[in-house]
Every structure is written in structure tokens, then in C-alpha cells.
Amino acid sequence: MAEGLARQLLGRDVRVQSAGSEPSRVNPYAIRAMAEIGIDISKQRSKSVETIDPANVDLVITLCAEEVCPVFLGGAQRMHWPLHDPDRKPDDLTDGERLQHFRDARDQIKGRLEVLAALRDTPDGLDPKEFHASIRVPDLAEAARFYAWLLGISPKEWTHRYVIFVHEQLKVNFVVLVDDGLTLHHDTLYHLGVDVGSRQAVIEAHHRAADTGWPIDKPARTTWRGTPLHELWLKDPGGNSIEIDARLTESELAEMPSDKAPTFLV
């Protein structure tokens, strides 16, 4: 099943091979489960790991959990995705129950391969200096106490509306905000973000995001009210707000307009 899924998801520019420690046959339930999603593996065959030349392998993914994993002596990168063997031979199961085990395994493998396929062509990333996160909470004081305990540090500063934790070792800037009645996500996430270090880096992030097709919520600009920042706002695939920002230098602060209107950078 993994071979059939990988061939479909990774495309023709990737050579996909599958093998095991005790090859036998392609299980009929595996063929049925894959046929349900339009993939024909009936012509595949079960192979021994010894039939694969390690010199032609860049990545090895093992799926064994309770059974013995095959030994592969090559120097390729390895990933281990332990899954229960869907072929529950000793169990007294109906035909439908046996097929469901193969469906479950199929869907788990498919989900993991989809992530692998998505990561294969990831565009050149940013060079973040610090990770930002902020959440809204119903009780600011109790949240401050909890996160001081969780992070092992005291807040850097606070007001009646927010508490800021800066963790130098983790390179995290974490803000707890008072819940002011705004509609919240189920996990109360307000936003995530990264500090990229400079105005030029924010501008470059805007162009990279545009070239890649990431949704730009607010274009790169310098904002002066509150904490002056160079900032860019994106939306992640789940609709969460992502801030890419940089603090202003002293000379950049001197450029502040009298009306404090945002200065667009692109």
C-alpha cells in the first residue's frame, strides 16, 4: 500500500521501492482497500529487502511496529513510522473488520506521505531570529502565574491587558492577552510570528510569500502606533494570522511621521 500511495503522491520524478523482511504476497485486503481510492496495486509483488541496491536509495521509511523491522545496511536517511500490521491473522474477525484494518493503515500512511510530498519542494525559507506567539485568556493574572511556572521565567513586562514573556534560551517572545470579547479560535490562538531582524528582511519575506502563493493579509509596512515595527501579516493554510516583523533601529525610529500613519514598504 505504501508503494502504491507513494507512487501517486510523489510523482514520476521519485523512484519508489518497497520490500520486507519476510516477503510473501500482496494481501487481497490491501488490494481492495487501495482500489477504494482509485489505486491499483494488484500487479505489485512482495519483495525482500535484499533485492534492493542500497546505493540507489536516498530515503528509507520503515513502517514496522510489533513485527521485526528489516535491516537495511545503506547510509540513506531513515524515517520510522511504526504502524500496526493490518493483517490480523490470529484474530477472529469478519471480512468487513479485516478490510477496515487495511483502510486504517492506508489512511495513516497516506496522511504521512502527503506531508512528505508537501515538504519535498518547500520554497527557500526565512531566517527567523525569534519566535512569537500570543493567546487570549479569560483570567490574565492566573494565566501569568501558570506560564511563569511553565516557562520557568518571570515576565519581562506587563500591563492590565497583557503579560510578555521573553525566553532567551528558547528564542521565544510569548504574550498572554486579556480576553476582550473577540471571537476566538477553539484553541484561543491569537497569532503566531517570527522576528526576521531587519526592514529589508521583512520586504524580502513579502516577495517570497507572494512568489510562493502564501496569502498576504497585510502587506509589508512600518507601523508606528504601539510598538513600532516593520511587519508583514500572512494567513497560514488554516486561516491563522502569522506576523513577520522586525524592530526598528534608532535611525528608523527617527523617520516616524507626525501623524503616525503606516508606511508601506512594497
Short mmCIF file of C-alpha atoms in Angstrom, two decimals, residues 37-236:
data_model
loop_
_atom_site.label_atom_id
_atom_site.label_comp_id
_atom_site.label_asym_id
_atom_site.label_seq_id
_atom_site.Cartn_x
_atom_site.Cartn_y
_atom_site.Cartn_z
CA ILE A 37 -9.32 5.24 -3.53
CA GLY A 38 -8.57 4.53 -7.19
CA ILE A 39 -5.10 2.95 -6.90
CA ASP A 40 -4.46 -0.48 -8.43
CA ILE A 41 -1.72 -2.43 -6.64
CA SER A 42 -2.80 -5.85 -7.91
CA LYS A 43 0.25 -6.06 -10.17
CA GLN A 44 2.73 -5.25 -7.40
CA ARG A 45 4.66 -8.06 -5.77
CA SER A 46 6.08 -8.64 -2.31
CA LYS A 47 9.88 -8.35 -2.34
CA SER A 48 12.78 -8.96 0.03
CA VAL A 49 14.83 -6.03 1.24
CA GLU A 50 17.86 -7.93 -0.05
CA THR A 51 16.72 -7.28 -3.64
CA ILE A 52 17.24 -3.50 -3.29
CA ASP A 53 20.58 -1.90 -4.01
CA PRO A 54 21.40 0.49 -1.10
CA ALA A 55 23.44 2.68 -3.45
CA ASN A 56 20.24 3.69 -5.25
CA VAL A 57 18.31 4.70 -2.12
CA ASP A 58 18.18 8.23 -0.64
CA LEU A 59 15.47 7.71 1.99
CA VAL A 60 14.35 4.62 3.89
CA ILE A 61 10.95 4.62 5.64
CA THR A 62 10.16 1.70 7.94
CA LEU A 63 6.56 1.00 8.94
CA CYS A 64 7.08 -1.93 11.32
CA ALA A 65 5.74 -1.75 14.85
CA GLU A 66 5.33 -5.06 16.66
CA GLU A 67 6.97 -7.10 13.88
CA VAL A 68 10.70 -7.24 13.09
CA CYS A 69 11.96 -4.34 11.01
CA PRO A 70 14.07 -5.32 8.00
CA VAL A 71 17.76 -4.50 8.27
CA PHE A 72 18.90 -2.10 5.56
CA LEU A 73 22.62 -1.53 5.55
CA GLY A 74 22.78 1.54 3.31
CA GLY A 75 23.70 5.00 4.55
CA ALA A 76 20.46 6.64 3.42
CA GLN A 77 18.39 8.95 5.60
CA ARG A 78 15.94 6.96 7.70
CA MET A 79 12.44 7.69 8.98
CA HIS A 80 10.43 5.34 11.20
CA TRP A 81 6.63 5.41 11.02
CA PRO A 82 5.55 2.49 13.24
CA LEU A 83 2.11 1.20 12.24
CA HIS A 84 0.30 -1.88 13.49
CA ASP A 85 0.23 -4.66 10.93
CA PRO A 86 -3.28 -4.58 9.42
CA ASP A 87 -3.11 -8.33 8.67
CA ARG A 88 -4.53 -9.59 11.98
CA LYS A 89 -4.19 -13.29 11.14
CA PRO A 90 -4.82 -14.79 14.60
CA ASP A 91 -7.86 -12.62 15.31
CA ASP A 92 -11.39 -13.89 14.73
CA LEU A 93 -12.65 -11.04 12.56
CA THR A 94 -15.34 -10.57 9.96
CA ASP A 95 -14.45 -9.73 6.37
CA GLY A 96 -15.51 -6.14 6.98
CA GLU A 97 -13.42 -5.82 10.13
CA ARG A 98 -10.32 -7.14 8.38
CA LEU A 99 -10.82 -4.73 5.50
CA GLN A 100 -11.22 -1.84 7.95
CA HIS A 101 -7.79 -2.56 9.45
CA PHE A 102 -6.29 -2.15 5.98
CA ARG A 103 -8.29 1.04 5.39
CA ASP A 104 -6.96 2.46 8.66
CA ALA A 105 -3.38 1.61 7.75
CA ARG A 106 -3.88 3.00 4.25
CA ASP A 107 -5.19 6.31 5.56
CA GLN A 108 -2.40 6.66 8.13
CA ILE A 109 0.29 6.00 5.53
CA LYS A 110 -1.41 8.36 3.08
CA GLY A 111 -1.52 11.19 5.62
CA ARG A 112 2.17 10.86 6.41
CA LEU A 113 3.15 10.63 2.76
CA GLU A 114 1.11 13.74 1.99
CA VAL A 115 3.24 15.67 4.48
CA LEU A 116 6.43 14.22 2.97
CA ALA A 117 5.26 15.18 -0.53
CA ALA A 118 4.39 18.71 0.59
CA LEU A 119 7.84 19.17 2.15
CA ARG A 120 9.78 17.98 -0.90
CA ASP A 121 9.50 21.31 -2.73
CA THR A 122 9.35 23.71 0.20
CA PRO A 123 10.48 27.17 -1.02
CA ASP A 124 13.56 28.80 0.47
CA GLY A 125 12.64 29.81 3.99
CA LEU A 126 13.25 32.86 6.14
CA ASP A 127 15.99 33.38 8.72
CA PRO A 128 13.98 33.99 11.90
CA LYS A 129 15.72 35.36 14.98
CA GLU A 130 12.87 34.85 17.45
CA PHE A 131 9.53 33.04 17.55
CA HIS A 132 6.43 34.96 18.63
CA ALA A 133 3.12 33.64 19.92
CA SER A 134 0.19 35.25 21.67
CA ILE A 135 -3.04 33.87 23.08
CA ARG A 136 -6.12 35.37 24.71
CA VAL A 137 -7.10 34.16 28.16
CA PRO A 138 -10.11 34.75 30.42
CA ASP A 139 -8.02 35.50 33.54
CA LEU A 140 -4.80 37.42 32.88
CA ALA A 141 -3.39 37.06 36.38
CA GLU A 142 -3.93 33.31 36.62
CA ALA A 143 -2.51 32.85 33.12
CA ALA A 144 0.57 34.88 34.07
CA ARG A 145 1.11 32.64 37.10
CA PHE A 146 0.69 29.46 35.02
CA TYR A 147 3.04 30.48 32.20
CA ALA A 148 5.67 31.78 34.61
CA TRP A 149 5.67 28.27 36.05
CA LEU A 150 5.55 26.55 32.65
CA LEU A 151 8.38 28.57 31.09
CA GLY A 152 10.44 28.84 34.26
CA ILE A 153 10.89 32.62 33.94
CA SER A 154 9.30 35.80 35.21
CA PRO A 155 7.51 38.10 32.75
CA LYS A 156 9.59 40.79 31.09
CA GLU A 157 6.77 43.33 31.50
CA TRP A 158 3.03 43.60 31.87
CA THR A 159 0.05 45.94 31.89
CA HIS A 160 -3.60 45.43 32.78
CA ARG A 161 -4.09 43.98 29.28
CA TYR A 162 -1.07 41.80 28.53
CA VAL A 163 1.89 39.95 30.01
CA ILE A 164 5.08 39.44 27.97
CA PHE A 165 7.49 36.56 28.49
CA VAL A 166 10.83 36.59 26.66
CA HIS A 167 12.76 33.34 26.82
CA GLU A 168 16.29 33.93 25.55
CA GLN A 169 17.30 30.28 25.50
CA LEU A 170 14.23 29.20 23.54
CA LYS A 171 14.27 32.43 21.47
CA VAL A 172 10.58 32.85 22.21
CA ASN A 173 8.53 36.00 22.74
CA PHE A 174 5.25 34.83 24.27
CA VAL A 175 2.37 37.22 25.05
CA VAL A 176 -0.72 36.49 27.14
CA LEU A 177 -3.59 38.86 26.31
CA VAL A 178 -6.77 39.59 28.18
CA ASP A 179 -9.92 38.23 26.50
CA ASP A 180 -11.81 41.33 25.41
CA GLY A 181 -14.77 39.56 23.83
CA LEU A 182 -13.29 38.97 20.39
CA THR A 183 -14.22 35.80 18.57
CA LEU A 184 -11.57 33.19 19.37
CA HIS A 185 -10.44 30.02 17.67
CA HIS A 186 -11.16 26.80 19.55
CA ASP A 187 -7.63 26.90 20.97
CA THR A 188 -7.74 30.68 21.71
CA LEU A 189 -4.80 31.29 19.34
CA TYR A 190 -4.44 34.97 18.59
CA HIS A 191 -1.41 34.90 16.35
CA LEU A 192 1.99 33.41 15.70
CA GLY A 193 5.01 35.12 14.23
CA VAL A 194 8.74 35.41 13.76
CA ASP A 195 11.19 38.27 14.10
CA VAL A 196 13.40 38.31 10.97
CA GLY A 197 15.72 41.07 12.17
CA SER A 198 15.51 43.96 9.71
CA ARG A 199 13.28 46.04 7.44
CA GLN A 200 14.91 44.55 4.35
CA ALA A 201 14.24 41.02 5.64
CA VAL A 202 10.54 41.88 6.07
CA ILE A 203 10.43 43.21 2.49
CA GLU A 204 12.15 40.07 1.19
CA ALA A 205 9.70 37.92 3.16
CA HIS A 206 6.82 39.74 1.44
CA HIS A 207 8.24 38.99 -2.02
CA ARG A 208 8.98 35.36 -1.12
CA ALA A 209 5.46 34.88 0.22
CA ALA A 210 3.97 36.43 -2.92
CA ASP A 211 6.14 34.29 -5.20
CA THR A 212 5.19 31.15 -3.29
CA GLY A 213 1.49 31.96 -3.18
CA TRP A 214 1.06 32.26 0.58
CA PRO A 215 -1.95 34.53 1.32
CA ILE A 216 -0.82 38.06 2.27
CA ASP A 217 -3.26 39.55 4.76
CA LYS A 218 -1.46 42.89 5.23
CA PRO A 219 1.48 43.88 3.01
CA ALA A 220 4.89 44.80 4.37
CA ARG A 221 4.72 48.14 6.15
CA THR A 222 6.11 50.07 9.09
CA THR A 223 3.63 50.72 11.88
CA TRP A 224 4.28 53.40 14.47
CA ARG A 225 1.44 53.13 16.98
CA GLY A 226 2.02 50.93 19.99
CA THR A 227 5.35 49.18 19.47
CA PRO A 228 6.90 50.50 16.22
CA LEU A 229 7.58 47.56 13.91
CA HIS A 230 8.29 46.64 10.34
CA GLU A 231 5.66 43.97 9.79
CA LEU A 232 4.01 41.67 7.28
CA TRP A 233 0.87 39.66 8.01
CA LEU A 234 0.16 36.32 6.33
CA LYS A 235 -2.52 33.67 6.72
CA ASP A 236 -1.45 30.07 7.21
#
